[in-house]
Amino acid sequence: MPESTLAPITGRATLALLAPVSGVIVPLEDVPDPVFAQRLAGDGLSIDPLGSEVVAPCDAVVRQVHRASHAVTLEASGLEIVIHVGLDTVLLQGAGFHPAVKAGQQVRAGDVLLRFDIDDVARRARSLLTEVIVSNMDRVAALRPRSGMVVAGHDVLFEVELTTDPGTIAAPASADSAITSAPVVVGARTGLHARPAAVVAAAARRFAADLRLHKGEQEANARSVVSIMALEVGGGDTLTVVGRGSDAAEAIQALVALLASDLDAGAGEAHAEAAPVAPVAIVPSTTEPVAEGVLRGVAASPGLAIGHVFHLRHDDTVVEQRGADPAQEQRALESALSAAHVQLEGLRQRLTEEADADHAAIFAAHQELLEDPEVLDRAAALVRAGDSAAWAWRQAYTSQADRLSALSNAVMRGRATDLRDVGRRVLQLLVGGSAPVDVPADSIVVAEDLTPSDTAALDRTKVRALCTTMGSATSHVAILARGLGLPAVAGVDPRILAVPAGTRVVVDGDRGTVNTTPSADEESRIVARQAVDSERRERDLAVAMEPATTTDGHRVEVVANIGAVSEGARVADVGGEGVGLLRSEFLFMDRRTAPDEDEQAKSYRTVARALGPDRILVIRTLDVGGDKPLPYLDVAAELNPFLGERGVRLTLARPELFRTQVRAILRASTSGKVAMMFPMIAKLAEWRAAKALVEREREALGVAPIPVGIMVEIPAAALIAEQFAREADFFSVGTNDLTQYTMAMDRTNPRLAPQVDALHPSVLRLIERTVAGARAHGRWVGVCGALAGDLHAVPILIGLGVDELSADIPLVPAVKARVRSLSLAECRETARLALEAGDGTEVRAIVAQRHP
Ligand code: PEP
Ligand code: MG
């Protein structure tokens, strides 16, 4: 039994810390890094590790797992204990590290905290020396180090004698004399990770003043390394420093200079020369001026809508704080929890029966959240203290959700939304209202984010459009809105939240704007446009079953993009000639584990059968990473997720996951005209590895060959399309990614949205090259990015020689109609002119002039 408990020795409590990793003890002063050697981060020891498993040195609560997974902070008996594996390992951005715990988790001595690939990390990092540091030394009266070899979780590394009086931190001299610095841009390239945080905390401790770092709404105690790290400050982030006390002005000056300096360089020495305070970059919200009252976001679902703002606000139900009898309140809470369970079970079953496994899985995940001990324990404690069940429950779930949503990790933030969703469900049961949200007619629903439960509770006949301040063109809300044919703008300027309820606004889902002060003239223009649009939609739909053939007899395949099994049945109704892109990742999202082979095969087969034997179904293998994280995949946090382990890179690195999906697709291929393609292919080696896996599984299953192709969405693939075309059966151009990678503009950044134009001639030239490569080997080319549904782009894509256009379901009839209005010969000329244009605006002008 490992010894790690508190034991009084010299009259003071002592905590024995076990070695978290096996190896040889190295005194801190011998660590070749001044932050550790000079004990700027705190006192402790280092270990030259022989093992690759890091375990808890004592019973503790995990306070933080660093974004780069190389460091874990624990709290035990009021001590902050930082375990930092290797030197400069933050630069590996998580590669080679596999955390086994999460912030907030309780651990026992000897429990595994993280594992690392010792050979890999040793090769890539400056050193493997692993530091075990107590960062709040004000709680330490004495530290007794050991020496020699230690075995992880077994041998004591050092003992800490605790101070009897923890209140050694100087109190602010005057609470009301706060001084706030000018904003400072953090100069450390990799942000305030352990080392720079330690330098800042050490500097702060030299002053008597109470010093706080502010990042937006968040605040950290500048003396605490842990508190600073928990702020998750990235390089280039803007902070302000707030100080109180007699030497606050001097302290602020020192900290601001330090924060602005490149703390990464020289490991701490850099602050000696105070760098000038970097000016705060003033980023225009867009390069395209917008009129007053117009708020910008990302075009998430096309269409125009006029309506009245309806704020879907969460957690604002009025509840009494004080409860009746605690036992009675606890019973009320328990019965609301079980009623919520029953509701969720009902929803889950209904969706399963409707073969909507993806959404069923969301509600299954919500059921699990209802059992989260962190939330339940906190609520029970508040009830015991005399709070009402509703008050206690709301406090418990919102505080936990707030903590999650404050993290930079997109996966954790996603869990916060789920927790709020399920939390509100229970709250409504407690306060006696489970009725759907009463949305007034002609509502523009405005929210920070919309959950599946929110949208399920909305009366869709009254909703005209959706606006969220979070999300992107590829987020859930965008996909949901596009499927429903509702205009939507995501990532809207948060000022929308302050627009009074009932305000008449215009939502432009094509441009991604919300006009909060539309003039009467503008409204009438829009009403007229809506009437024309709806008439055209009806006309297009009436002939949607006809093929899309140009006036000079050239046939173009028009197919649909789908993201859910249930959408398969709608494709034929709008004249879709198949599915050009099944985004299979949506079957994997909003659930706790990946669907197994049988479940996937069943889902793919359901779509294949809905399409019938003659309509193609192109299933794209899992494309997670980037803006689509999967909580259960243990993907290390990355500084640039869109340039990281995404798409086929991720599935090739997880052969079991990939193999399961490939087998499921192959099994379903006997039920229809199924093809498979891989996302994010950049290199021939990736294609070959993925294709080889498909062949192996196909032979093992004994099924006939199916077409196997690649997404062309990385310029590298477009540029050597000819080489790919020798081996791949077809190409599908993903213009959403191809544009972001060609222009180096994040597709989810609302401020760049107006500039990320897939009609930029650079993107068109890559498509031209892709088609040329395909033609050389008789392959076909589809376009499945949003450009395929852009009516301006249709003549150009046809002119460039694209064979298939794959658009969102509601857009299919319009794309087919557009094709029928064009001639191939004219489209070729239009494409030629577009390739010579200077930018996307010029391209649009050419199209407007030639194909009005
Ligand atoms: C694309 O990148 O254009 C594409 C179709 O894939 P996704 O939008 O799912 O990344
Ligand atoms: Mg893509």
PDB file of C-alpha atoms in Angstrom, residues 322-567:
ATOM      1  CA  ARG A 322     -34.433  28.600  -0.098  1.00  0.00           C
ATOM      2  CA  GLY A 323     -36.009  25.196   0.012  1.00  0.00           C
ATOM      3  CA  ALA A 324     -38.548  23.626   2.301  1.00  0.00           C
ATOM      4  CA  ASP A 325     -37.306  20.554   4.080  1.00  0.00           C
ATOM      5  CA  PRO A 326     -33.971  19.216   2.649  1.00  0.00           C
ATOM      6  CA  ALA A 327     -35.271  15.637   2.554  1.00  0.00           C
ATOM      7  CA  GLN A 328     -38.319  16.764   0.605  1.00  0.00           C
ATOM      8  CA  GLU A 329     -36.192  18.852  -1.795  1.00  0.00           C
ATOM      9  CA  GLN A 330     -33.844  15.930  -2.395  1.00  0.00           C
ATOM     10  CA  ARG A 331     -36.839  13.703  -3.185  1.00  0.00           C
ATOM     11  CA  ALA A 332     -38.133  16.340  -5.620  1.00  0.00           C
ATOM     12  CA  LEU A 333     -34.746  16.458  -7.322  1.00  0.00           C
ATOM     13  CA  GLU A 334     -34.558  12.683  -7.576  1.00  0.00           C
ATOM     14  CA  SER A 335     -38.006  12.402  -9.071  1.00  0.00           C
ATOM     15  CA  ALA A 336     -37.244  15.163 -11.617  1.00  0.00           C
ATOM     16  CA  LEU A 337     -34.061  13.311 -12.529  1.00  0.00           C
ATOM     17  CA  SER A 338     -35.911  10.078 -13.106  1.00  0.00           C
ATOM     18  CA  ALA A 339     -38.660  11.857 -15.070  1.00  0.00           C
ATOM     19  CA  ALA A 340     -35.965  13.381 -17.279  1.00  0.00           C
ATOM     20  CA  HIS A 341     -34.521   9.908 -17.738  1.00  0.00           C
ATOM     21  CA  VAL A 342     -37.892   8.623 -18.886  1.00  0.00           C
ATOM     22  CA  GLN A 343     -38.331  11.558 -21.310  1.00  0.00           C
ATOM     23  CA  LEU A 344     -34.913  10.985 -22.797  1.00  0.00           C
ATOM     24  CA  GLU A 345     -35.531   7.271 -23.097  1.00  0.00           C
ATOM     25  CA  GLY A 346     -38.761   8.031 -24.998  1.00  0.00           C
ATOM     26  CA  LEU A 347     -36.948  10.384 -27.366  1.00  0.00           C
ATOM     27  CA  ARG A 348     -34.142   7.912 -27.858  1.00  0.00           C
ATOM     28  CA  GLN A 349     -36.519   5.063 -28.667  1.00  0.00           C
ATOM     29  CA  ARG A 350     -38.575   7.142 -31.075  1.00  0.00           C
ATOM     30  CA  LEU A 351     -35.507   8.247 -32.985  1.00  0.00           C
ATOM     31  CA  THR A 352     -34.104   4.727 -33.047  1.00  0.00           C
ATOM     32  CA  GLU A 353     -37.372   3.496 -34.536  1.00  0.00           C
ATOM     33  CA  GLU A 354     -37.100   6.266 -37.129  1.00  0.00           C
ATOM     34  CA  ALA A 355     -33.604   4.931 -37.938  1.00  0.00           C
ATOM     35  CA  ASP A 356     -32.118   8.226 -36.800  1.00  0.00           C
ATOM     36  CA  ALA A 357     -29.340   6.608 -34.812  1.00  0.00           C
ATOM     37  CA  ASP A 358     -27.261   9.760 -34.734  1.00  0.00           C
ATOM     38  CA  HIS A 359     -29.817  11.853 -32.909  1.00  0.00           C
ATOM     39  CA  ALA A 360     -30.873   8.929 -30.731  1.00  0.00           C
ATOM     40  CA  ALA A 361     -27.276   8.774 -29.560  1.00  0.00           C
ATOM     41  CA  ILE A 362     -27.382  12.404 -28.432  1.00  0.00           C
ATOM     42  CA  PHE A 363     -30.183  11.655 -26.027  1.00  0.00           C
ATOM     43  CA  ALA A 364     -28.450   8.516 -24.815  1.00  0.00           C
ATOM     44  CA  ALA A 365     -25.432  10.698 -23.988  1.00  0.00           C
ATOM     45  CA  HIS A 366     -27.737  13.100 -22.133  1.00  0.00           C
ATOM     46  CA  GLN A 367     -29.022  10.226 -20.023  1.00  0.00           C
ATOM     47  CA  GLU A 368     -25.466   9.529 -18.950  1.00  0.00           C
ATOM     48  CA  LEU A 369     -24.972  13.167 -17.993  1.00  0.00           C
ATOM     49  CA  LEU A 370     -27.914  12.857 -15.633  1.00  0.00           C
ATOM     50  CA  GLU A 371     -25.738  10.504 -13.624  1.00  0.00           C
ATOM     51  CA  ASP A 372     -22.655  12.708 -13.498  1.00  0.00           C
ATOM     52  CA  PRO A 373     -21.424  12.493  -9.887  1.00  0.00           C
ATOM     53  CA  GLU A 374     -19.795  15.956  -9.930  1.00  0.00           C
ATOM     54  CA  VAL A 375     -23.128  17.582 -10.667  1.00  0.00           C
ATOM     55  CA  LEU A 376     -25.231  15.323  -8.468  1.00  0.00           C
ATOM     56  CA  ASP A 377     -22.923  15.645  -5.461  1.00  0.00           C
ATOM     57  CA  ARG A 378     -22.813  19.419  -5.686  1.00  0.00           C
ATOM     58  CA  ALA A 379     -26.586  19.675  -6.002  1.00  0.00           C
ATOM     59  CA  ALA A 380     -27.089  17.332  -3.042  1.00  0.00           C
ATOM     60  CA  ALA A 381     -24.665  19.367  -0.923  1.00  0.00           C
ATOM     61  CA  LEU A 382     -26.557  22.583  -1.662  1.00  0.00           C
ATOM     62  CA  VAL A 383     -29.862  20.918  -0.862  1.00  0.00           C
ATOM     63  CA  ARG A 384     -28.433  19.715   2.450  1.00  0.00           C
ATOM     64  CA  ALA A 385     -27.386  23.312   3.127  1.00  0.00           C
ATOM     65  CA  GLY A 386     -31.009  24.425   2.762  1.00  0.00           C
ATOM     66  CA  ASP A 387     -31.329  25.407  -0.922  1.00  0.00           C
ATOM     67  CA  SER A 388     -34.333  24.455  -2.989  1.00  0.00           C
ATOM     68  CA  ALA A 389     -33.947  21.534  -5.387  1.00  0.00           C
ATOM     69  CA  ALA A 390     -34.321  23.802  -8.452  1.00  0.00           C
ATOM     70  CA  TRP A 391     -31.818  26.345  -7.181  1.00  0.00           C
ATOM     71  CA  ALA A 392     -29.299  23.691  -6.163  1.00  0.00           C
ATOM     72  CA  TRP A 393     -29.653  21.816  -9.422  1.00  0.00           C
ATOM     73  CA  ARG A 394     -29.202  24.943 -11.517  1.00  0.00           C
ATOM     74  CA  GLN A 395     -26.174  26.028  -9.511  1.00  0.00           C
ATOM     75  CA  ALA A 396     -24.652  22.581  -9.878  1.00  0.00           C
ATOM     76  CA  TYR A 397     -25.041  22.152 -13.605  1.00  0.00           C
ATOM     77  CA  THR A 398     -24.318  25.742 -14.607  1.00  0.00           C
ATOM     78  CA  SER A 399     -21.136  25.975 -12.552  1.00  0.00           C
ATOM     79  CA  GLN A 400     -19.870  22.718 -14.042  1.00  0.00           C
ATOM     80  CA  ALA A 401     -20.898  23.797 -17.551  1.00  0.00           C
ATOM     81  CA  ASP A 402     -19.268  27.205 -17.069  1.00  0.00           C
ATOM     82  CA  ARG A 403     -16.022  25.521 -16.147  1.00  0.00           C
ATOM     83  CA  LEU A 404     -16.178  23.355 -19.237  1.00  0.00           C
ATOM     84  CA  SER A 405     -17.099  26.146 -21.567  1.00  0.00           C
ATOM     85  CA  ALA A 406     -14.239  28.276 -20.285  1.00  0.00           C
ATOM     86  CA  LEU A 407     -11.766  25.763 -21.677  1.00  0.00           C
ATOM     87  CA  SER A 408     -10.233  26.230 -25.076  1.00  0.00           C
ATOM     88  CA  ASN A 409     -10.711  22.597 -25.925  1.00  0.00           C
ATOM     89  CA  ALA A 410     -13.596  22.420 -28.374  1.00  0.00           C
ATOM     90  CA  VAL A 411     -14.566  18.941 -27.181  1.00  0.00           C
ATOM     91  CA  MET A 412     -14.961  20.110 -23.603  1.00  0.00           C
ATOM     92  CA  ARG A 413     -16.950  23.123 -24.709  1.00  0.00           C
ATOM     93  CA  GLY A 414     -19.253  20.797 -26.607  1.00  0.00           C
ATOM     94  CA  ARG A 415     -19.891  18.866 -23.390  1.00  0.00           C
ATOM     95  CA  ALA A 416     -20.870  22.144 -21.700  1.00  0.00           C
ATOM     96  CA  THR A 417     -23.651  22.659 -24.235  1.00  0.00           C
ATOM     97  CA  ASP A 418     -24.911  19.124 -23.621  1.00  0.00           C
ATOM     98  CA  LEU A 419     -24.806  19.617 -19.878  1.00  0.00           C
ATOM     99  CA  ARG A 420     -26.807  22.841 -20.092  1.00  0.00           C
ATOM    100  CA  ASP A 421     -29.298  21.158 -22.359  1.00  0.00           C
ATOM    101  CA  VAL A 422     -29.952  18.264 -20.038  1.00  0.00           C
ATOM    102  CA  GLY A 423     -29.742  20.565 -17.006  1.00  0.00           C
ATOM    103  CA  ARG A 424     -32.567  22.737 -18.323  1.00  0.00           C
ATOM    104  CA  ARG A 425     -34.689  19.690 -18.957  1.00  0.00           C
ATOM    105  CA  VAL A 426     -34.496  18.724 -15.277  1.00  0.00           C
ATOM    106  CA  LEU A 427     -34.975  22.344 -14.206  1.00  0.00           C
ATOM    107  CA  GLN A 428     -38.166  22.613 -16.219  1.00  0.00           C
ATOM    108  CA  LEU A 429     -39.460  19.468 -14.588  1.00  0.00           C
ATOM    109  CA  LEU A 430     -38.670  20.898 -11.166  1.00  0.00           C
ATOM    110  CA  VAL A 431     -40.383  24.216 -11.765  1.00  0.00           C
ATOM    111  CA  GLY A 432     -43.337  22.536 -13.395  1.00  0.00           C
ATOM    112  CA  GLY A 433     -42.903  23.434 -17.045  1.00  0.00           C
ATOM    113  CA  SER A 434     -41.982  20.873 -19.630  1.00  0.00           C
ATOM    114  CA  ALA A 435     -43.960  22.517 -22.413  1.00  0.00           C
ATOM    115  CA  PRO A 436     -42.143  23.307 -25.630  1.00  0.00           C
ATOM    116  CA  VAL A 437     -40.750  26.817 -25.928  1.00  0.00           C
ATOM    117  CA  ASP A 438     -43.577  29.110 -26.909  1.00  0.00           C
ATOM    118  CA  VAL A 439     -42.134  30.790 -29.979  1.00  0.00           C
ATOM    119  CA  PRO A 440     -44.210  33.633 -31.407  1.00  0.00           C
ATOM    120  CA  ALA A 441     -45.040  33.545 -35.116  1.00  0.00           C
ATOM    121  CA  ASP A 442     -42.363  34.826 -37.532  1.00  0.00           C
ATOM    122  CA  SER A 443     -39.534  34.395 -35.075  1.00  0.00           C
ATOM    123  CA  ILE A 444     -35.865  34.818 -35.755  1.00  0.00           C
ATOM    124  CA  VAL A 445     -34.470  32.583 -33.052  1.00  0.00           C
ATOM    125  CA  VAL A 446     -31.340  34.121 -31.541  1.00  0.00           C
ATOM    126  CA  ALA A 447     -29.166  32.149 -29.156  1.00  0.00           C
ATOM    127  CA  GLU A 448     -25.572  31.650 -28.188  1.00  0.00           C
ATOM    128  CA  ASP A 449     -25.846  28.106 -29.371  1.00  0.00           C
ATOM    129  CA  LEU A 450     -28.664  25.771 -30.262  1.00  0.00           C
ATOM    130  CA  THR A 451     -28.781  22.231 -29.022  1.00  0.00           C
ATOM    131  CA  PRO A 452     -30.698  19.346 -30.573  1.00  0.00           C
ATOM    132  CA  SER A 453     -33.203  19.583 -27.687  1.00  0.00           C
ATOM    133  CA  ASP A 454     -33.716  23.291 -28.339  1.00  0.00           C
ATOM    134  CA  THR A 455     -34.495  22.724 -31.957  1.00  0.00           C
ATOM    135  CA  ALA A 456     -36.717  19.759 -31.172  1.00  0.00           C
ATOM    136  CA  ALA A 457     -38.730  21.995 -28.784  1.00  0.00           C
ATOM    137  CA  LEU A 458     -39.213  24.799 -31.333  1.00  0.00           C
ATOM    138  CA  ASP A 459     -42.403  25.006 -33.319  1.00  0.00           C
ATOM    139  CA  ARG A 460     -40.794  25.055 -36.748  1.00  0.00           C
ATOM    140  CA  THR A 461     -43.833  26.539 -38.455  1.00  0.00           C
ATOM    141  CA  LYS A 462     -43.202  29.748 -36.528  1.00  0.00           C
ATOM    142  CA  VAL A 463     -39.455  29.971 -36.982  1.00  0.00           C
ATOM    143  CA  ARG A 464     -38.181  31.970 -39.956  1.00  0.00           C
ATOM    144  CA  ALA A 465     -34.438  31.763 -39.351  1.00  0.00           C
ATOM    145  CA  LEU A 466     -31.783  30.799 -36.823  1.00  0.00           C
ATOM    146  CA  CYS A 467     -28.912  32.973 -35.574  1.00  0.00           C
ATOM    147  CA  THR A 468     -26.244  31.813 -33.180  1.00  0.00           C
ATOM    148  CA  THR A 469     -23.243  33.648 -31.848  1.00  0.00           C
ATOM    149  CA  MET A 470     -21.311  30.392 -31.725  1.00  0.00           C
ATOM    150  CA  GLY A 471     -20.817  27.799 -34.398  1.00  0.00           C
ATOM    151  CA  SER A 472     -19.646  27.897 -37.954  1.00  0.00           C
ATOM    152  CA  ALA A 473     -20.804  26.967 -41.432  1.00  0.00           C
ATOM    153  CA  THR A 474     -20.090  23.350 -40.590  1.00  0.00           C
ATOM    154  CA  SER A 475     -21.493  23.247 -37.077  1.00  0.00           C
ATOM    155  CA  HIS A 476     -24.564  21.344 -36.018  1.00  0.00           C
ATOM    156  CA  VAL A 477     -26.858  24.337 -36.273  1.00  0.00           C
ATOM    157  CA  ALA A 478     -25.775  24.954 -39.869  1.00  0.00           C
ATOM    158  CA  ILE A 479     -26.371  21.385 -40.901  1.00  0.00           C
ATOM    159  CA  LEU A 480     -29.683  21.249 -39.129  1.00  0.00           C
ATOM    160  CA  ALA A 481     -30.880  24.519 -40.677  1.00  0.00           C
ATOM    161  CA  ARG A 482     -29.807  23.497 -44.171  1.00  0.00           C
ATOM    162  CA  GLY A 483     -31.648  20.214 -43.792  1.00  0.00           C
ATOM    163  CA  LEU A 484     -34.808  22.110 -42.744  1.00  0.00           C
ATOM    164  CA  GLY A 485     -34.384  24.730 -45.469  1.00  0.00           C
ATOM    165  CA  LEU A 486     -34.248  27.500 -42.838  1.00  0.00           C
ATOM    166  CA  PRO A 487     -31.887  30.449 -43.417  1.00  0.00           C
ATOM    167  CA  ALA A 488     -29.200  30.591 -40.739  1.00  0.00           C
ATOM    168  CA  VAL A 489     -26.251  32.711 -39.751  1.00  0.00           C
ATOM    169  CA  ALA A 490     -23.739  31.274 -37.286  1.00  0.00           C
ATOM    170  CA  GLY A 491     -20.920  33.005 -35.433  1.00  0.00           C
ATOM    171  CA  VAL A 492     -22.923  36.256 -35.439  1.00  0.00           C
ATOM    172  CA  ASP A 493     -21.470  39.316 -33.773  1.00  0.00           C
ATOM    173  CA  PRO A 494     -22.456  38.834 -30.093  1.00  0.00           C
ATOM    174  CA  ARG A 495     -24.108  42.283 -30.072  1.00  0.00           C
ATOM    175  CA  ILE A 496     -27.105  40.435 -31.486  1.00  0.00           C
ATOM    176  CA  LEU A 497     -27.753  39.175 -27.948  1.00  0.00           C
ATOM    177  CA  ALA A 498     -28.439  42.742 -26.836  1.00  0.00           C
ATOM    178  CA  VAL A 499     -30.963  43.453 -29.583  1.00  0.00           C
ATOM    179  CA  PRO A 500     -34.360  43.763 -27.819  1.00  0.00           C
ATOM    180  CA  ALA A 501     -36.781  40.869 -28.235  1.00  0.00           C
ATOM    181  CA  GLY A 502     -39.405  41.619 -30.851  1.00  0.00           C
ATOM    182  CA  THR A 503     -37.078  43.801 -32.962  1.00  0.00           C
ATOM    183  CA  ARG A 504     -37.787  43.330 -36.628  1.00  0.00           C
ATOM    184  CA  VAL A 505     -34.643  42.077 -38.375  1.00  0.00           C
ATOM    185  CA  VAL A 506     -33.601  40.699 -41.732  1.00  0.00           C
ATOM    186  CA  VAL A 507     -31.476  37.565 -41.874  1.00  0.00           C
ATOM    187  CA  ASP A 508     -29.457  36.971 -45.020  1.00  0.00           C
ATOM    188  CA  GLY A 509     -28.296  33.374 -44.938  1.00  0.00           C
ATOM    189  CA  ASP A 510     -26.449  33.771 -48.233  1.00  0.00           C
ATOM    190  CA  ARG A 511     -24.237  36.589 -47.047  1.00  0.00           C
ATOM    191  CA  GLY A 512     -24.158  35.709 -43.371  1.00  0.00           C
ATOM    192  CA  THR A 513     -25.578  39.001 -42.099  1.00  0.00           C
ATOM    193  CA  VAL A 514     -28.345  40.154 -39.788  1.00  0.00           C
ATOM    194  CA  ASN A 515     -29.717  43.638 -40.400  1.00  0.00           C
ATOM    195  CA  THR A 516     -31.116  44.919 -37.118  1.00  0.00           C
ATOM    196  CA  THR A 517     -32.396  48.200 -38.563  1.00  0.00           C
ATOM    197  CA  PRO A 518     -33.853  47.365 -41.952  1.00  0.00           C
ATOM    198  CA  SER A 519     -35.496  50.255 -43.753  1.00  0.00           C
ATOM    199  CA  ALA A 520     -39.042  49.941 -45.055  1.00  0.00           C
ATOM    200  CA  ASP A 521     -37.638  50.015 -48.594  1.00  0.00           C
ATOM    201  CA  GLU A 522     -35.256  47.201 -47.894  1.00  0.00           C
ATOM    202  CA  GLU A 523     -38.006  45.118 -46.350  1.00  0.00           C
ATOM    203  CA  SER A 524     -40.198  45.532 -49.374  1.00  0.00           C
ATOM    204  CA  ARG A 525     -37.289  44.596 -51.644  1.00  0.00           C
ATOM    205  CA  ILE A 526     -36.786  41.471 -49.599  1.00  0.00           C
ATOM    206  CA  VAL A 527     -40.449  40.539 -49.564  1.00  0.00           C
ATOM    207  CA  ALA A 528     -40.440  40.893 -53.344  1.00  0.00           C
ATOM    208  CA  ARG A 529     -37.288  38.766 -53.596  1.00  0.00           C
ATOM    209  CA  GLN A 530     -38.781  36.130 -51.309  1.00  0.00           C
ATOM    210  CA  ALA A 531     -41.874  35.965 -53.501  1.00  0.00           C
ATOM    211  CA  VAL A 532     -39.713  35.534 -56.602  1.00  0.00           C
ATOM    212  CA  ASP A 533     -37.564  32.929 -54.832  1.00  0.00           C
ATOM    213  CA  SER A 534     -40.515  30.928 -53.668  1.00  0.00           C
ATOM    214  CA  GLU A 535     -42.108  31.002 -57.077  1.00  0.00           C
ATOM    215  CA  ARG A 536     -38.844  29.867 -58.609  1.00  0.00           C
ATOM    216  CA  ARG A 537     -38.491  27.109 -56.033  1.00  0.00           C
ATOM    217  CA  GLU A 538     -41.910  25.780 -56.924  1.00  0.00           C
ATOM    218  CA  ARG A 539     -41.131  25.937 -60.629  1.00  0.00           C
ATOM    219  CA  ASP A 540     -37.794  24.173 -60.154  1.00  0.00           C
ATOM    220  CA  LEU A 541     -39.354  21.513 -57.971  1.00  0.00           C
ATOM    221  CA  ALA A 542     -42.061  20.813 -60.521  1.00  0.00           C
ATOM    222  CA  VAL A 543     -39.404  19.702 -63.041  1.00  0.00           C
ATOM    223  CA  ALA A 544     -36.874  18.379 -60.547  1.00  0.00           C
ATOM    224  CA  MET A 545     -37.248  14.813 -61.782  1.00  0.00           C
ATOM    225  CA  GLU A 546     -36.012  15.764 -65.261  1.00  0.00           C
ATOM    226  CA  PRO A 547     -32.298  15.260 -65.922  1.00  0.00           C
ATOM    227  CA  ALA A 548     -29.924  18.231 -65.802  1.00  0.00           C
ATOM    228  CA  THR A 549     -28.918  18.566 -69.442  1.00  0.00           C
ATOM    229  CA  THR A 550     -27.511  21.762 -70.957  1.00  0.00           C
ATOM    230  CA  THR A 551     -29.169  23.382 -73.987  1.00  0.00           C
ATOM    231  CA  ASP A 552     -26.489  21.760 -76.170  1.00  0.00           C
ATOM    232  CA  GLY A 553     -27.098  18.278 -74.802  1.00  0.00           C
ATOM    233  CA  HIS A 554     -24.382  17.893 -72.129  1.00  0.00           C
ATOM    234  CA  ARG A 555     -25.574  15.885 -69.135  1.00  0.00           C
ATOM    235  CA  VAL A 556     -24.485  16.865 -65.611  1.00  0.00           C
ATOM    236  CA  GLU A 557     -25.199  14.610 -62.624  1.00  0.00           C
ATOM    237  CA  VAL A 558     -26.814  16.527 -59.767  1.00  0.00           C
ATOM    238  CA  VAL A 559     -26.669  14.719 -56.460  1.00  0.00           C
ATOM    239  CA  ALA A 560     -27.056  15.622 -52.786  1.00  0.00           C
ATOM    240  CA  ASN A 561     -24.912  16.010 -49.686  1.00  0.00           C
ATOM    241  CA  ILE A 562     -26.323  14.368 -46.599  1.00  0.00           C
ATOM    242  CA  GLY A 563     -25.242  14.159 -42.988  1.00  0.00           C
ATOM    243  CA  ALA A 564     -27.862  11.923 -41.425  1.00  0.00           C
ATOM    244  CA  VAL A 565     -29.334   8.555 -42.281  1.00  0.00           C
ATOM    245  CA  SER A 566     -32.849   9.987 -42.255  1.00  0.00           C
ATOM    246  CA  GLU A 567     -31.928  12.413 -45.057  1.00  0.00           C
TER     247      GLU A 567
END
